[in-house]
Amino acid sequence: MKILVIGTGGREHAIVRALLADPDVDTVIAAPGNPGIDLVADCRALPGGILDGVGIADLAEEVSADLVVVGPEAPLVAGVADVVRERGIACFGPSQQAAQLEGSKAFAKEVMAQADVPTARAYVCDHEEQLREALDATSAPYVVKDDGLAAGKGVVVTEDLDEAIAHGVGCFGAGASVVVEEYLNGPEFSVFCLTDGVTVVPLTPAQDFKRAHDGGEGPNTGGMGAYSPLPWASDDILDAVVDRIAQPTIDVMLRRGTPFVGVLYVGLALTSQGPRVVEFNARFGDPDIQPVLARLMTPLGSLLLAAAKGELDEVESLAWRSEAAVSVVLAAQGYPGTPRKGDPISGVQDAESDHSYVLHAGTARDQDGALVTSGGRVLSVVALGDDLGSARGRAYDALGRIDVPDAHFRTDIALAAHRGEVSIPTD
Ligand code: AMP
Ligand code: GLY
């Protein structure tokens, strides 16, 4: 099987790596890819850019792809999967309409209400007076979200009413609606639910670290590290997430005439009342998918093809490595604000071992072919170990071999879980 993967980030590098381990996959082509993907797969340019569905479908035909996997949300929301499918090529990724589950938080809340999915109470606001009323009704900590796509960075969670108002007013100023939500208390985790529009197959859960700095301090980011499994979550948590959340949502999408094919990323908080949805996304999370794919033993290509072809009910139950996996992101100076670009990256090869590997994200080659930074999250190191402590040790040991001037990373990825210090609220 030949698979074309669309995207440039750590998520796509992780997907390409897992696809190459599938004995039924002979060729992986990535577009545009990145310097790390380029070492293992055939990278092709996309002259029309990543939102150009016709260009992507043309490339899929040119390389005779059996399957196109669309990594990021922006091309999905732009309708790339629709164009690919119209050419009769199997595509892993939802249609433009179904991708609204990520593209609009207000739409996601509407579907959640229809599916009776447990989530935070929410108020959609279009002007300041409404915003103030909603903040009054929810009380601190305040959760204020930009309604549109914001790569996880459009959300402010704060005790400070003035900061909450300022964020909302800033979103209005940029022409966006705002969603104000009740605060969900409890550890967060991600469940990636593969679906063909009817059947739901969940992957093992992971926990992501959204804030920039240790201890959950600093601004929200796209994610600074992740681990799997979750020693603090009970074994039946996946059943609860599928039965109460993912399956009812997929059923509602089907009934609305907009079946969702691809991965429904369910971002959750484990509250005293059980799992509650924080957000839906229409693609794999980055870096949260990295430790999950590190542990997946079932061949990924056949799984994604089954989802794209409506055959997920035929797949056998998934097999997982018993080892733990930890991913730590190295971010450029300035991230999540404006990252500095063009800094030299050294030591990547030294970070690779039998237990660890490097996934590229914001990397590029300069005119001399040297590896330099080109984005906020530069790369991540993924390591496997017998337990979270061992995987953590290996990941940080590998990361210590990489040098990028003034780069930063969190030192506490998976630490609380390893120490048994993640607690679920009881009241
Ligand atoms: P989102 O873009 O909706 O994923 O939000 C980004 C991050 O903000 C989440 O990962 C949470 O850490 C935090 N967050 C969002 N909504 C809530 C909520 N209702 N309660 C608590 N934290 C939230
Ligand atoms: N890691 C969070 C996300 O991909 O949205």
mmCIF file of N, CA and C and ligand atoms in Angstrom, residues 105 120 143 145 152-155 157 181-185 188 210 220 278-279 281, ligand 1:
data_model
loop_
_atom_site.group_PDB
_atom_site.id
_atom_site.type_symbol
_atom_site.label_atom_id
_atom_site.label_comp_id
_atom_site.label_asym_id
_atom_site.label_seq_id
_atom_site.Cartn_x
_atom_site.Cartn_y
_atom_site.Cartn_z
ATOM 1 N N LYS A 105 -16.064 26.128 17.945
ATOM 2 C CA LYS A 105 -16.369 25.622 19.295
ATOM 3 C C LYS A 105 -17.866 25.691 19.565
ATOM 4 N N ALA A 120 -18.626 21.106 29.858
ATOM 5 C CA ALA A 120 -18.831 22.330 30.637
ATOM 6 C C ALA A 120 -19.991 23.131 30.066
ATOM 7 N N VAL A 143 -12.968 30.802 31.984
ATOM 8 C CA VAL A 143 -12.463 30.149 30.764
ATOM 9 C C VAL A 143 -13.052 30.893 29.567
ATOM 10 N N LYS A 145 -12.763 31.461 25.390
ATOM 11 C CA LYS A 145 -12.190 30.844 24.186
ATOM 12 C C LYS A 145 -12.567 31.607 22.924
ATOM 13 N N GLY A 152 -4.976 25.748 19.828
ATOM 14 C CA GLY A 152 -4.873 25.567 21.276
ATOM 15 C C GLY A 152 -4.410 26.813 22.007
ATOM 16 N N LYS A 153 -4.202 27.909 21.268
ATOM 17 C CA LYS A 153 -3.653 29.095 21.916
ATOM 18 C C LYS A 153 -4.687 30.199 22.092
ATOM 19 N N GLY A 154 -5.926 29.967 21.650
ATOM 20 C CA GLY A 154 -6.951 31.000 21.756
ATOM 21 C C GLY A 154 -7.723 30.961 23.060
ATOM 22 N N VAL A 155 -7.220 30.194 24.031
ATOM 23 C CA VAL A 155 -7.961 29.995 25.273
ATOM 24 C C VAL A 155 -7.235 30.650 26.435
ATOM 25 N N VAL A 157 -7.422 30.822 30.613
ATOM 26 C CA VAL A 157 -8.016 30.341 31.862
ATOM 27 C C VAL A 157 -7.400 31.194 32.958
ATOM 28 N N GLU A 181 -16.852 29.425 29.278
ATOM 29 C CA GLU A 181 -17.234 28.111 29.806
ATOM 30 C C GLU A 181 -17.066 28.017 31.308
ATOM 31 N N GLU A 182 -17.837 27.136 31.881
ATOM 32 C CA GLU A 182 -17.649 26.729 33.272
ATOM 33 C C GLU A 182 -16.285 26.033 33.366
ATOM 34 N N TYR A 183 -15.572 26.249 34.464
ATOM 35 C CA TYR A 183 -14.248 25.645 34.640
ATOM 36 C C TYR A 183 -14.387 24.168 35.021
ATOM 37 N N LEU A 184 -13.654 23.307 34.320
ATOM 38 C CA LEU A 184 -13.677 21.869 34.626
ATOM 39 C C LEU A 184 -12.459 21.530 35.465
ATOM 40 N N ASN A 185 -12.684 20.996 36.653
ATOM 41 C CA ASN A 185 -11.592 20.709 37.570
ATOM 42 C C ASN A 185 -11.226 19.225 37.519
ATOM 43 N N GLU A 188 -6.333 16.500 32.977
ATOM 44 C CA GLU A 188 -6.746 16.414 31.568
ATOM 45 C C GLU A 188 -6.125 15.200 30.910
ATOM 46 N N LYS A 210 -0.201 21.370 28.496
ATOM 47 C CA LYS A 210 -0.540 22.513 27.628
ATOM 48 C C LYS A 210 0.210 23.789 27.977
ATOM 49 N N ASN A 220 -0.852 29.099 27.589
ATOM 50 C CA ASN A 220 -1.192 27.867 26.877
ATOM 51 C C ASN A 220 -0.364 27.749 25.608
ATOM 52 N N VAL A 278 -13.496 18.673 27.325
ATOM 53 C CA VAL A 278 -12.939 20.032 27.279
ATOM 54 C C VAL A 278 -13.023 20.551 25.849
ATOM 55 N N GLU A 279 -12.711 19.693 24.900
ATOM 56 C CA GLU A 279 -12.744 20.110 23.492
ATOM 57 C C GLU A 279 -12.781 18.881 22.592
ATOM 58 N N ASN A 281 -11.364 17.828 18.705
ATOM 59 C CA ASN A 281 -10.572 18.209 17.544
ATOM 60 C C ASN A 281 -10.795 17.161 16.470
HETATM 61 P P1 AMP B 1 -9.003 24.146 24.100
HETATM 62 O O1 AMP B 1 -8.419 24.952 22.984
HETATM 63 O O2 AMP B 1 -10.486 24.217 24.206
HETATM 64 O O3 AMP B 1 -8.452 22.804 24.102
HETATM 65 O O4 AMP B 1 -8.405 24.705 25.464
HETATM 66 C C1 AMP B 1 -7.013 24.711 25.713
HETATM 67 C C2 AMP B 1 -6.745 24.394 27.167
HETATM 68 O O5 AMP B 1 -7.425 25.303 28.036
HETATM 69 C C3 AMP B 1 -7.265 23.035 27.580
HETATM 70 O O6 AMP B 1 -6.386 22.031 27.264
HETATM 71 C C4 AMP B 1 -7.412 23.219 29.070
HETATM 72 O O7 AMP B 1 -6.156 23.128 29.715
HETATM 73 C C5 AMP B 1 -7.876 24.624 29.200
HETATM 74 N N1 AMP B 1 -9.350 24.615 29.232
HETATM 75 C C6 AMP B 1 -10.184 24.758 28.181
HETATM 76 N N2 AMP B 1 -11.474 24.683 28.550
HETATM 77 C C7 AMP B 1 -11.473 24.463 29.889
HETATM 78 C C8 AMP B 1 -12.513 24.324 30.883
HETATM 79 N N3 AMP B 1 -13.812 24.394 30.572
HETATM 80 N N4 AMP B 1 -12.134 24.103 32.159
HETATM 81 C C9 AMP B 1 -10.817 24.045 32.492
HETATM 82 N N5 AMP B 1 -9.805 24.211 31.615
HETATM 83 C C10 AMP B 1 -10.108 24.419 30.324
#
